[in-house]
Amino acid sequence: MLNKKYAYRLEFMLVASALIIFLLIGRMFYLQIIRGSYYSRQAEGNRTRYTRIAAPRGIIYDCNGEELANNKPGFMVSLAHRNDGYKEETLDRLSTLIHMPVSKIKETIELHGGSAEPIRLVRNASPDVVAQVEENLRYLPDVMLEVQPVRNYPNKDLAVHALGYVGEVSEYEISQGVYSDLKVGDTIGKFGLESYYDSYLRGTDGSYREEVDVNGRVIQIMDRVEPKPGQGLVLTIDAKLQRITEQAVDRQLKAIGARGCAVVVLDPNNGEVKALVSRPGFDPNWFVNGISEKNWKYLTTDPFHPMIDKAITGEYPPGSTFKIVTGSAALEEKKVTPDELIYDSGRHWLVDMRNAGGEALGWINFKRALSASDNVYFYEMGNRLGIKALDKYAEEFGFGAKTGIDLNGEASGLIATPAYKKKVFGEEWYLGDTFNTAIGQGFTLATPMQVAEMLAAVATDGKRYKPHLVSKIINDDGSVAKRFDPQEEGSLPVSEETLNLVQESLQAVTEEGGTASSLKNLPVEVAGKTGTAENPHGLEHGWFIAYAPAKKAQLVVVCIVEQGSYGSISAAPIVKSILEYAFTTPGVKRANTASGTKRKS
């Protein structure tokens, strides 16, 4: 009986021992075979440290080789990756030195996840912070000072809405798929050309591995892969002309107490944008180190929206600049002849709609009506054309569609139609709506870039070129990787005879008796058009658009001043300053002036 009892116990012990041995073998199999490579990497990571070297972004040059965006060396304060966490003493001491709360440091560590790369806490640290961290490194195990390229805009806010700015890629942006090859915290272009050409500018990161001791001190560099810098951009923008344009804008805004403005200066013969201004502006360097609360509040609460590029996203009624479209359509459709006289009594005889300021010009022909910007004459052109014909010509002059400029976020504008009014307001279309459309008021909206493209086509006898800001992409050694040739996008649907009369009439705008006669004394003949856009939120927006020389245009300048009132008062002085610089300043070379000869004046 007793032997049988011991036999049961012995059998139990044998089974239990076999089970334990089986579990141990299984665990060893799991650790050595299934997870072997993982733990091998972990063990290696305790001895070596992998660090990525950010590639310098490509440099952005103006058309004369001036650097508009470059890179400068900056120090980053980082934490080496650890699997087992960091000492509280280290984090407390580091928090004091870099002026960052411990909670923020821990949050950054948490967001970093399990990557083996260093955790960047401060990018482009100030010299004081770098000095203090370096002095205390012996008390700060796992803390590193890295040298990485930092984006720099040497001219601060110059051309900021064209250049844009950079920032750290977010988890959301990565989740959208465009930046799936990047990690949170990597630098990308966020706005402007920095964003549009980000894939060219970003380059390829390098890396190095180093052996460290138990305290994280470097013993040796084991291997290193150099980063490949991003490709550079050569812009069509002329930095000197850009400065003159911005100075003219700021001077005029201050003089008249306005704050919002947009200016486009382009070469009508190829679509190259020579200057692009939007006001208010901001310094793109603010974003490089993480924007301060004060600056962010300014950008997000200013009622004139500094971060919006008004040149391509601002949508305004084109005002009397639209009379170029209405007049061209009326001539082309034979609704009026150049010499037909129409009587302006100050108001139209079918609908009681009048000239601004109660003017009455009497009997006037086409040229006089356009140069004096007479409303009654163009009400009648709208009456004879009808809204369908007006819309057809508006579309063919480029309204209602993006120009295709190489910037993200461009607006399409709007062509006024009865269907739009019915859909949005639930109302029928009246003759008065057609009158308003004919003079650029009412529902029609256009961006300054659209208006610039339209005027450029008029100046070049109907040829339409796609506006663009980049002429070529260059490699790090200066060789050309890609060149952007002018893209002709067709021509205006009007005859040479019609264009000639419109051009003559626009030239008369800047002569004695025209609405912009203040430009009559410039050394080159100028063709232009004033405009005033209704604004339900305050004073009217003032337009002035021009090209020069009038006989063979080299520059088109389009300017709108938000709430600036009449264009001849608010916008024309800005355009005049730009043309004065372009055609009278010593050292500024302009070919093919009015006399048809090259000169340096």
Coordinates of C-alpha atoms in Angstrom, one line a residue:
M1 CA 0.0 0.0 0.0
L2 CA 2.8 2.4 1.0
N3 CA 4.9 1.6 -2.2
K4 CA 1.9 2.4 -4.4
K5 CA 1.6 5.8 -2.7
Y6 CA 5.2 6.6 -3.3
A7 CA 4.9 5.5 -6.9
Y8 CA 2.1 8.1 -7.5
R9 CA 4.2 10.9 -6.1
L10 CA 7.2 9.8 -8.2
E11 CA 5.0 9.8 -11.4
F12 CA 3.7 13.3 -10.5
M13 CA 7.2 14.7 -10.0
L14 CA 8.4 13.2 -13.3
V15 CA 5.5 14.7 -15.2
A16 CA 6.0 18.1 -13.5
S17 CA 9.7 18.0 -14.2
A18 CA 9.1 17.2 -17.9
L19 CA 6.6 20.0 -18.2
I20 CA 9.0 22.5 -16.7
I21 CA 11.8 21.4 -18.9
F22 CA 9.5 21.6 -21.9
L23 CA 8.5 25.2 -20.9
L24 CA 12.2 26.2 -20.5
I25 CA 13.1 24.8 -23.9
G26 CA 10.1 26.6 -25.5
R27 CA 11.1 29.9 -23.8
M28 CA 14.7 29.5 -25.1
F29 CA 13.4 28.8 -28.6
Y30 CA 11.3 31.9 -28.4
L31 CA 14.1 34.1 -27.2
Q32 CA 16.9 32.7 -29.3
I33 CA 15.1 31.9 -32.6
I34 CA 11.9 33.8 -32.9
R35 CA 13.0 37.1 -31.1
G36 CA 16.8 36.5 -31.5
S37 CA 17.4 39.2 -34.0
Y38 CA 15.4 41.8 -32.0
Y39 CA 17.3 41.2 -28.8
S40 CA 20.6 41.1 -30.7
R41 CA 19.8 44.7 -32.0
Q42 CA 18.8 45.7 -28.5
A43 CA 22.2 44.4 -27.1
E44 CA 24.0 46.2 -29.9
G45 CA 22.1 49.4 -29.2
N46 CA 23.4 49.3 -25.6
R47 CA 26.9 49.5 -27.0
T48 CA 26.5 51.6 -30.2
R49 CA 24.4 54.7 -31.0
Y50 CA 22.8 55.5 -34.4
T51 CA 22.4 59.2 -35.3
R52 CA 20.8 60.6 -38.4
I53 CA 22.4 63.6 -40.0
A54 CA 19.8 65.9 -41.5
A55 CA 20.5 66.9 -45.1
P56 CA 20.8 70.6 -45.8
R57 CA 17.8 71.9 -47.7
G58 CA 18.5 73.3 -51.2
I59 CA 19.4 77.0 -51.4
I60 CA 16.9 79.3 -53.0
Y61 CA 18.4 82.1 -55.2
D62 CA 16.8 85.0 -57.0
C63 CA 17.3 85.5 -60.7
N64 CA 20.7 87.3 -60.1
G65 CA 22.1 84.7 -57.8
E66 CA 21.3 86.3 -54.4
E67 CA 20.5 83.8 -51.7
L68 CA 17.0 84.2 -50.4
A69 CA 16.9 81.0 -48.3
N70 CA 20.0 79.1 -47.1
N71 CA 21.2 77.1 -44.1
K72 CA 23.3 77.9 -41.2
P73 CA 24.8 75.5 -38.6
G74 CA 22.8 75.1 -35.5
F75 CA 23.1 73.2 -32.2
M76 CA 20.4 70.8 -31.1
V77 CA 20.1 69.6 -27.5
S78 CA 19.1 65.9 -27.7
L79 CA 18.7 62.8 -25.5
A80 CA 20.3 59.6 -26.7
H81 CA 17.7 56.8 -27.0
R82 CA 17.3 54.5 -24.0
N83 CA 15.0 51.6 -23.5
D84 CA 15.1 51.8 -19.7
G85 CA 14.2 55.4 -19.2
Y86 CA 16.1 58.4 -17.9
K87 CA 17.1 59.5 -14.4
E88 CA 14.9 62.1 -12.9
E89 CA 18.0 64.0 -11.7
T90 CA 19.1 64.3 -15.3
L91 CA 15.8 65.5 -16.5
D92 CA 15.5 68.0 -13.7
R93 CA 18.9 69.5 -14.4
L94 CA 18.4 69.5 -18.1
S95 CA 15.0 71.2 -17.7
T96 CA 16.7 74.2 -15.9
L97 CA 19.4 74.5 -18.5
I98 CA 17.2 74.5 -21.6
H99 CA 14.2 76.3 -20.0
M100 CA 11.8 73.5 -20.7
P101 CA 9.4 72.0 -18.1
V102 CA 10.1 68.4 -17.2
S103 CA 6.6 67.5 -18.3
K104 CA 7.3 68.9 -21.8
I105 CA 10.6 66.9 -21.9
K106 CA 8.7 63.7 -20.9
E107 CA 6.0 64.4 -23.5
T108 CA 8.6 64.8 -26.2
I109 CA 10.2 61.5 -25.1
E110 CA 6.7 59.8 -25.3
L111 CA 6.0 61.2 -28.7
H112 CA 9.4 59.9 -29.9
G113 CA 8.2 56.3 -29.5
G114 CA 10.7 53.5 -29.8
S115 CA 13.0 54.9 -32.5
A116 CA 16.7 54.4 -31.9
E117 CA 17.4 58.0 -33.0
P118 CA 18.2 60.7 -30.5
I119 CA 15.3 62.7 -29.1
R120 CA 15.6 66.3 -30.3
L121 CA 14.5 68.6 -27.5
V122 CA 15.8 72.0 -28.7
R123 CA 16.5 72.9 -32.3
N124 CA 18.9 75.7 -33.1
A125 CA 19.6 76.3 -29.4
S126 CA 20.9 79.8 -28.4
P127 CA 24.6 80.2 -27.6
D128 CA 23.8 80.6 -23.9
V129 CA 21.9 77.3 -23.8
V130 CA 24.6 75.5 -25.7
A131 CA 27.4 76.8 -23.4
Q132 CA 25.5 75.8 -20.2
V133 CA 24.7 72.3 -21.5
E134 CA 28.2 71.8 -22.6
E135 CA 29.6 72.8 -19.2
N136 CA 27.3 70.4 -17.5
L137 CA 27.6 67.4 -19.8
R138 CA 29.5 65.3 -17.3
Y139 CA 26.4 65.5 -15.0
L140 CA 24.0 64.8 -17.9
P141 CA 24.3 61.2 -19.0
D142 CA 22.5 60.6 -22.3
V143 CA 22.4 64.3 -23.2
M144 CA 23.9 65.2 -26.6
L145 CA 24.8 68.4 -28.5
E146 CA 24.3 67.8 -32.2
V147 CA 25.2 70.1 -35.1
Q148 CA 22.6 70.2 -37.8
P149 CA 21.7 72.6 -40.6
V150 CA 19.0 75.1 -39.7
R151 CA 17.0 76.9 -42.4
N152 CA 17.7 80.6 -42.6
Y153 CA 16.0 83.5 -44.4
P154 CA 18.7 86.2 -44.5
N155 CA 16.3 88.9 -45.7
K156 CA 13.7 88.1 -43.0
D157 CA 10.2 88.9 -44.4
L158 CA 11.4 89.7 -48.0
A159 CA 9.2 87.8 -50.4
V160 CA 7.9 85.6 -47.6
H161 CA 4.6 84.7 -49.4
A162 CA 6.6 83.4 -52.3
L163 CA 9.4 81.7 -50.4
G164 CA 7.2 80.3 -47.6
Y165 CA 8.7 78.7 -44.5
V166 CA 9.6 75.3 -43.0
G167 CA 8.4 73.4 -39.9
E168 CA 8.3 70.0 -38.4
V169 CA 6.2 67.3 -40.1
S170 CA 3.3 66.2 -37.9
E171 CA 1.8 62.8 -37.2
Y172 CA -1.3 63.8 -39.2
E173 CA 0.7 64.9 -42.2
I174 CA 2.6 61.6 -42.2
S175 CA -0.7 59.7 -41.9
Q176 CA -1.9 61.4 -45.1
G177 CA 0.7 59.5 -47.1
V178 CA 2.7 62.3 -48.7
Y179 CA 5.5 62.1 -46.1
S180 CA 5.3 58.4 -45.2
D181 CA 9.1 58.1 -45.5
L182 CA 9.6 60.7 -42.7
K183 CA 9.5 60.7 -39.0
V184 CA 7.7 63.1 -36.6
G185 CA 9.9 66.1 -36.2
D186 CA 11.6 66.0 -39.6
T187 CA 11.7 69.3 -41.4
I188 CA 9.4 69.9 -44.4
G189 CA 8.3 72.9 -46.4
K190 CA 5.0 74.2 -45.0
F191 CA 4.1 77.1 -47.2
G192 CA 5.1 78.8 -50.4
L193 CA 7.9 77.5 -52.7
E194 CA 9.3 75.6 -49.7
S195 CA 6.2 73.5 -49.7
Y196 CA 5.6 73.3 -53.5
Y197 CA 9.1 72.2 -54.3
D198 CA 9.7 70.3 -51.0
S199 CA 10.6 67.0 -52.6
Y200 CA 13.5 68.7 -54.5
L201 CA 14.7 70.9 -51.6
R202 CA 14.7 68.3 -48.9
G203 CA 17.7 66.1 -49.9
T204 CA 18.7 62.7 -48.4
D205 CA 19.7 62.4 -44.8
G206 CA 23.0 60.8 -43.8
S207 CA 23.9 58.9 -40.6
Y208 CA 26.7 57.7 -38.3
R209 CA 27.1 55.0 -35.7
E210 CA 29.3 55.5 -32.6
E211 CA 30.4 53.3 -29.8
V212 CA 29.6 54.6 -26.3
D213 CA 30.4 53.5 -22.8
V214 CA 27.9 52.8 -20.1
N215 CA 27.5 56.6 -19.3
G216 CA 26.8 57.4 -23.0
R217 CA 30.2 58.9 -23.6
V218 CA 31.5 58.4 -27.2
I219 CA 34.4 55.9 -27.5
Q220 CA 34.7 55.9 -31.3
I221 CA 32.8 56.7 -34.6
M222 CA 32.2 53.3 -36.2
D223 CA 30.8 54.3 -39.6
R224 CA 29.4 57.4 -41.3
V225 CA 27.2 58.1 -44.4
E226 CA 27.3 61.7 -45.5
P227 CA 24.0 63.4 -46.2
K228 CA 23.1 64.5 -49.8
P229 CA 22.0 68.2 -49.9
G230 CA 18.7 69.1 -51.5
Q231 CA 18.6 70.6 -54.9
G232 CA 18.5 74.4 -55.2
L233 CA 15.9 76.7 -56.8
V234 CA 16.7 79.6 -59.1
L235 CA 13.7 81.9 -59.0
T236 CA 12.4 84.4 -61.6
I237 CA 12.1 86.9 -58.8
D238 CA 14.5 89.9 -58.8
A239 CA 15.4 90.6 -55.2
K240 CA 16.2 94.3 -55.8
L241 CA 12.9 94.8 -57.6
Q242 CA 11.1 92.9 -54.8
R243 CA 12.7 95.2 -52.2
I244 CA 11.6 98.3 -54.1
T245 CA 8.1 96.9 -54.5
E246 CA 7.8 96.1 -50.8
Q247 CA 9.2 99.5 -49.8
A248 CA 6.7 101.2 -52.1
V249 CA 3.8 99.2 -50.6
D250 CA 4.8 99.9 -47.0
R251 CA 5.3 103.6 -47.6
Q252 CA 1.9 104.0 -49.3
L253 CA 0.0 101.9 -46.8
K254 CA 1.5 104.0 -44.0
A255 CA 0.6 107.2 -45.8
I256 CA -3.1 106.3 -46.3
G257 CA -3.6 104.2 -43.2
A258 CA -4.3 100.9 -44.9
R259 CA -2.8 97.5 -44.1
G260 CA -3.8 95.0 -46.7
C261 CA -2.3 94.9 -50.2
A262 CA -1.1 92.6 -52.9
V263 CA 1.2 93.3 -55.8
V264 CA 2.2 91.1 -58.8
V265 CA 5.1 92.2 -61.1
L266 CA 5.7 89.9 -64.1
D267 CA 7.3 89.8 -67.4
P268 CA 4.4 89.5 -69.9
N269 CA 6.7 88.0 -72.6
N270 CA 7.3 84.7 -70.7
G271 CA 5.2 84.7 -67.5
E272 CA 8.1 85.1 -65.1
V273 CA 7.0 86.7 -61.8
K274 CA 9.6 89.3 -61.0
A275 CA 8.1 90.4 -57.6
L276 CA 5.2 89.2 -55.5
V277 CA 4.0 91.0 -52.4
S278 CA 1.3 90.4 -49.9
R279 CA 0.7 92.6 -46.9
P280 CA 0.7 92.2 -43.9
G281 CA 3.8 90.0 -43.9
F282 CA 5.8 88.1 -41.3
D283 CA 9.3 86.7 -40.7
P284 CA 9.6 83.1 -41.8
N285 CA 12.5 82.6 -39.4
W286 CA 9.9 82.7 -36.6
F287 CA 8.9 79.1 -37.5
V288 CA 12.4 77.7 -37.6
N289 CA 12.9 77.4 -33.9
G290 CA 9.3 77.0 -33.0
I291 CA 7.1 80.1 -33.1
S292 CA 6.6 82.1 -29.9
E293 CA 3.1 82.6 -28.5
K294 CA 3.2 86.3 -29.2
N295 CA 4.1 85.8 -32.9
W296 CA 1.5 83.0 -33.3
K297 CA -1.2 85.2 -31.8
Y298 CA -0.3 88.0 -34.2
L299 CA -0.5 85.7 -37.2
T300 CA -3.8 84.1 -36.2
T301 CA -5.7 87.1 -34.9
D302 CA -4.7 90.0 -37.2
P303 CA -7.9 90.8 -39.2
F304 CA -5.8 91.3 -42.4
H305 CA -4.5 87.7 -42.2
P306 CA -0.7 87.9 -42.6
M307 CA -0.3 84.2 -43.5
I308 CA -2.6 84.5 -46.5
D309 CA -0.9 85.1 -49.9
K310 CA -3.4 87.7 -51.2
A311 CA -1.7 87.7 -54.6
I312 CA -3.0 84.2 -55.4
T313 CA -5.7 83.5 -52.8
G314 CA -7.3 86.9 -52.3
E315 CA -10.5 87.1 -54.3
Y316 CA -11.8 90.6 -55.1
P317 CA -14.3 92.1 -57.4
P318 CA -12.1 93.3 -60.3
G319 CA -13.9 96.6 -60.5
S320 CA -13.2 98.7 -63.6
T321 CA -10.2 96.6 -64.6
F322 CA -12.9 94.2 -65.9
K323 CA -13.9 96.9 -68.5
I324 CA -11.0 95.6 -70.6
V325 CA -12.9 92.3 -70.9
T326 CA -16.3 94.0 -71.5
G327 CA -14.9 96.4 -74.0
S328 CA -13.0 93.7 -75.9
A329 CA -16.1 91.6 -76.1
A330 CA -18.3 94.4 -77.3
L331 CA -15.8 95.4 -80.1
E332 CA -15.3 91.8 -81.1
E333 CA -19.0 91.0 -81.2
K334 CA -19.7 94.2 -83.2
K335 CA -22.0 95.5 -80.5
V336 CA -20.2 98.9 -80.8
T337 CA -17.8 100.5 -83.2
P338 CA -14.7 102.4 -82.1
D339 CA -16.3 105.7 -83.3
E340 CA -19.9 105.2 -82.1
L341 CA -20.9 107.9 -79.7
I342 CA -23.0 107.0 -76.7
Y343 CA -24.5 109.7 -74.5
D344 CA -23.6 109.7 -70.8
S345 CA -26.0 111.7 -68.8
G346 CA -24.7 110.4 -65.5
R347 CA -27.2 107.5 -65.4
H348 CA -28.3 104.7 -67.7
W349 CA -31.7 105.1 -69.3
L350 CA -33.0 101.6 -68.6
V351 CA -31.9 101.0 -65.1
D352 CA -31.1 103.9 -62.7
M353 CA -27.5 103.0 -62.3
R354 CA -24.9 105.8 -62.3
N355 CA -21.3 106.9 -62.5
A356 CA -19.3 107.1 -59.4
G357 CA -19.3 110.6 -58.0
G358 CA -22.2 111.7 -60.2
E359 CA -20.0 112.4 -63.3
A360 CA -21.7 112.9 -66.7
L361 CA -19.3 112.9 -69.7
G362 CA -21.8 113.6 -72.5
W363 CA -21.2 112.0 -75.9
I364 CA -18.2 109.7 -75.7
N365 CA -16.6 107.0 -77.9
F366 CA -14.9 103.7 -76.8
K367 CA -11.4 105.2 -76.2
R368 CA -12.8 108.1 -74.1
A369 CA -15.0 105.7 -72.2
L370 CA -12.2 103.3 -71.2
S371 CA -9.7 106.0 -70.4
A372 CA -12.2 107.9 -68.2
S373 CA -13.6 104.6 -66.8
D374 CA -17.1 105.6 -67.6
N375 CA -19.7 103.3 -66.0
V376 CA -22.7 104.3 -68.1
Y377 CA -21.0 103.5 -71.4
F378 CA -20.0 100.0 -70.1
Y379 CA -23.5 99.4 -68.6
E380 CA -24.7 99.8 -72.2
M381 CA -22.0 97.4 -73.4
G382 CA -23.3 94.9 -70.9
N383 CA -26.8 95.5 -72.1
R384 CA -25.9 94.9 -75.7
L385 CA -23.7 91.8 -75.0
G386 CA -25.9 90.0 -72.4
I387 CA -24.6 88.0 -69.5
K388 CA -23.8 84.8 -71.6
A389 CA -21.4 86.6 -73.9
L390 CA -19.8 88.5 -71.0
D391 CA -19.2 85.2 -69.2
K392 CA -17.8 83.6 -72.3
Y393 CA -15.2 86.3 -72.7
A394 CA -14.4 86.4 -69.0
E395 CA -13.6 82.7 -69.1
E396 CA -11.4 83.1 -72.3
F397 CA -9.6 86.0 -70.6
G398 CA -8.6 83.6 -67.8
F399 CA -11.2 84.5 -65.1
G400 CA -12.8 81.7 -63.1
A401 CA -9.8 79.3 -63.3
K402 CA -6.5 79.0 -61.6
T403 CA -3.5 80.4 -63.5
G404 CA -1.5 77.3 -62.5
I405 CA 1.3 79.2 -60.9
D406 CA 3.8 77.0 -58.9
L407 CA 2.3 77.7 -55.5
N408 CA -0.1 75.7 -53.5
G409 CA -3.5 77.1 -52.5
E410 CA -4.3 79.3 -55.5
A411 CA -7.9 80.4 -55.7
S412 CA -10.1 80.1 -58.8
G413 CA -12.1 83.3 -58.5
L414 CA -15.7 83.4 -59.7
I415 CA -17.5 84.3 -62.9
A416 CA -20.9 85.8 -62.3
T417 CA -23.8 83.7 -63.8
P418 CA -27.5 83.5 -63.3
A419 CA -27.1 79.9 -62.2
Y420 CA -24.8 81.0 -59.4
K421 CA -27.1 83.7 -58.2
K422 CA -30.1 81.3 -58.2
K423 CA -28.1 78.6 -56.4
V424 CA -26.6 80.7 -53.7
F425 CA -29.2 83.5 -53.2
G426 CA -32.3 81.8 -54.6
E427 CA -33.0 84.9 -56.8
E428 CA -33.6 85.6 -60.5
W429 CA -31.1 87.4 -62.6
Y430 CA -31.9 91.0 -63.5
L431 CA -30.5 93.5 -66.1
G432 CA -28.9 95.4 -63.2
D433 CA -26.9 92.3 -62.4
T434 CA -25.6 92.3 -66.0
F435 CA -24.7 96.0 -65.6
N436 CA -22.8 95.3 -62.5
T437 CA -20.9 92.4 -64.1
A438 CA -20.0 94.6 -67.1
I439 CA -18.1 97.0 -64.7
G440 CA -16.5 94.3 -62.6
Q441 CA -18.8 94.6 -59.6
G442 CA -21.4 92.2 -58.2
F443 CA -20.6 88.5 -58.0
T444 CA -17.4 88.4 -60.2
L445 CA -14.3 87.7 -58.2
A446 CA -10.6 87.6 -59.3
T447 CA -7.2 87.2 -57.8
P448 CA -4.5 89.7 -58.5
M449 CA -2.5 86.9 -60.3
Q450 CA -5.5 86.3 -62.6
V451 CA -5.7 90.0 -63.4
A452 CA -2.0 90.1 -64.0
E453 CA -2.2 87.2 -66.4
M454 CA -5.1 88.9 -68.3
L455 CA -3.3 92.2 -68.6
A456 CA -0.1 90.5 -69.7
A457 CA -2.0 88.9 -72.6
V458 CA -3.4 92.3 -73.6
A459 CA 0.1 93.7 -73.5
T460 CA 1.6 91.0 -75.7
D461 CA -1.0 91.2 -78.5
G462 CA -3.0 88.3 -77.0
K463 CA -0.4 85.7 -76.0
R464 CA -1.1 84.1 -72.7
Y465 CA 1.8 82.7 -70.7
K466 CA 1.5 80.7 -67.5
P467 CA 2.9 82.6 -64.5
H468 CA 5.8 80.9 -62.7
L469 CA 8.3 81.6 -60.0
V470 CA 11.1 79.0 -60.7
S471 CA 13.2 79.1 -63.8
K472 CA 15.4 76.1 -63.0
I473 CA 16.3 73.5 -60.4
I474 CA 20.1 73.0 -59.8
N475 CA 22.2 70.3 -58.2
D476 CA 24.6 70.8 -55.4
D477 CA 27.5 71.2 -57.8
G478 CA 25.6 74.0 -59.7
S479 CA 24.6 71.9 -62.7
V480 CA 21.1 72.3 -64.0
A481 CA 18.8 69.4 -63.1
K482 CA 15.6 70.8 -64.6
R483 CA 14.8 73.9 -66.6
F484 CA 11.3 75.5 -66.8
D485 CA 10.7 77.1 -70.2
P486 CA 7.9 79.6 -70.7
Q487 CA 4.5 77.9 -71.3
E488 CA 2.3 79.6 -73.8
E489 CA -1.3 78.8 -73.0
G490 CA -3.1 80.1 -76.1
S491 CA -4.2 83.5 -77.0
L492 CA -7.0 85.9 -76.4
P493 CA -10.1 85.5 -78.6
V494 CA -9.9 88.9 -80.1
S495 CA -8.6 90.4 -83.3
E496 CA -5.5 92.6 -83.8
E497 CA -7.8 95.5 -84.5
T498 CA -9.6 95.2 -81.2
L499 CA -6.4 94.7 -79.2
N500 CA -4.9 97.8 -80.8
L501 CA -7.8 99.9 -79.8
V502 CA -7.9 98.5 -76.3
Q503 CA -4.1 99.1 -76.0
E504 CA -4.4 102.7 -77.2
S505 CA -7.3 103.3 -74.8
L506 CA -5.2 101.9 -71.9
Q507 CA -2.4 104.2 -72.8
A508 CA -4.8 107.2 -72.7
V509 CA -5.5 106.3 -69.1
T510 CA -2.1 107.6 -68.1
E511 CA -2.3 110.7 -70.3
E512 CA -3.9 114.0 -69.6
G513 CA -7.6 113.5 -68.9
G514 CA -7.2 109.8 -68.0
T515 CA -7.9 108.4 -64.5
A516 CA -4.2 107.9 -63.9
S517 CA -2.6 110.9 -65.4
S518 CA -0.1 111.1 -62.5
L519 CA 2.0 108.5 -64.4
K520 CA 2.2 110.7 -67.5
N521 CA 5.7 112.0 -66.6
L522 CA 7.4 108.7 -66.4
P523 CA 10.3 108.2 -68.9
V524 CA 8.4 105.5 -70.7
E525 CA 4.9 105.4 -71.9
V526 CA 2.6 103.5 -69.6
A527 CA -0.7 101.8 -70.3
G528 CA -2.9 101.2 -67.3
K529 CA -6.4 101.0 -65.8
T530 CA -7.8 102.1 -62.5
G531 CA -10.4 100.2 -60.6
T532 CA -12.4 100.4 -57.4
A533 CA -14.0 97.3 -56.0
E534 CA -17.0 97.4 -53.8
N535 CA -16.4 96.1 -50.3
P536 CA -19.4 95.4 -47.9
H537 CA -17.1 95.4 -44.9
G538 CA -15.6 98.9 -45.2
L539 CA -13.9 101.2 -47.7
E540 CA -13.7 100.1 -51.3
H541 CA -10.6 98.2 -52.5
G542 CA -8.4 100.2 -54.9
W543 CA -6.9 98.7 -58.0
F544 CA -4.3 100.0 -60.4
I545 CA -2.9 97.7 -63.2
A546 CA -0.3 98.8 -65.8
Y547 CA 2.3 97.7 -68.2
A548 CA 5.3 99.5 -69.7
P549 CA 6.6 100.4 -72.1
A550 CA 3.2 100.8 -73.7
K551 CA 4.4 99.9 -77.2
K552 CA 6.5 96.9 -76.3
A553 CA 5.7 95.8 -72.7
Q554 CA 8.5 94.4 -70.5
L555 CA 6.7 94.6 -67.1
V556 CA 3.2 94.2 -66.0
V557 CA 2.3 95.5 -62.5
V558 CA -0.9 94.8 -60.8
C559 CA -1.7 96.3 -57.4
I560 CA -4.7 96.2 -55.1
V561 CA -5.0 98.0 -51.8
E562 CA -7.6 96.6 -49.4
Q563 CA -9.9 99.3 -48.2
G564 CA -7.8 101.9 -49.9
S565 CA -10.7 103.6 -51.7
Y566 CA -10.1 104.8 -55.3
G567 CA -7.3 103.0 -57.2
S568 CA -5.9 106.2 -58.6
I569 CA -5.2 107.4 -55.1
S570 CA -4.3 104.2 -53.2
A571 CA -2.7 101.8 -55.8
A572 CA -1.4 104.0 -58.6
P573 CA 1.4 105.6 -56.5
I574 CA 2.7 102.1 -55.7
V575 CA 2.8 101.1 -59.3
K576 CA 4.4 104.4 -60.3
S577 CA 7.3 103.8 -57.8
I578 CA 7.9 100.4 -59.2
L579 CA 8.0 101.6 -62.8
E580 CA 10.2 104.6 -61.8
Y581 CA 12.7 102.2 -60.4
A582 CA 12.5 99.8 -63.3
F583 CA 12.9 102.3 -66.0
T584 CA 14.9 105.2 -64.5
T585 CA 17.3 103.8 -61.8
P586 CA 21.0 103.7 -62.9
G587 CA 22.1 100.1 -63.2
V588 CA 18.7 98.6 -63.9
K589 CA 18.9 97.2 -67.4
R590 CA 15.7 97.0 -69.4
A591 CA 15.8 96.0 -73.0
N592 CA 13.5 97.2 -75.8
T593 CA 12.2 100.4 -74.4
A594 CA 9.6 102.6 -76.1
S595 CA 12.2 103.7 -78.6
G596 CA 12.9 100.0 -79.4
T597 CA 16.6 100.2 -78.4
K598 CA 18.5 98.7 -75.5
R599 CA 19.6 101.1 -72.8
K600 CA 20.9 101.4 -69.3
S601 CA 19.4 104.5 -67.8

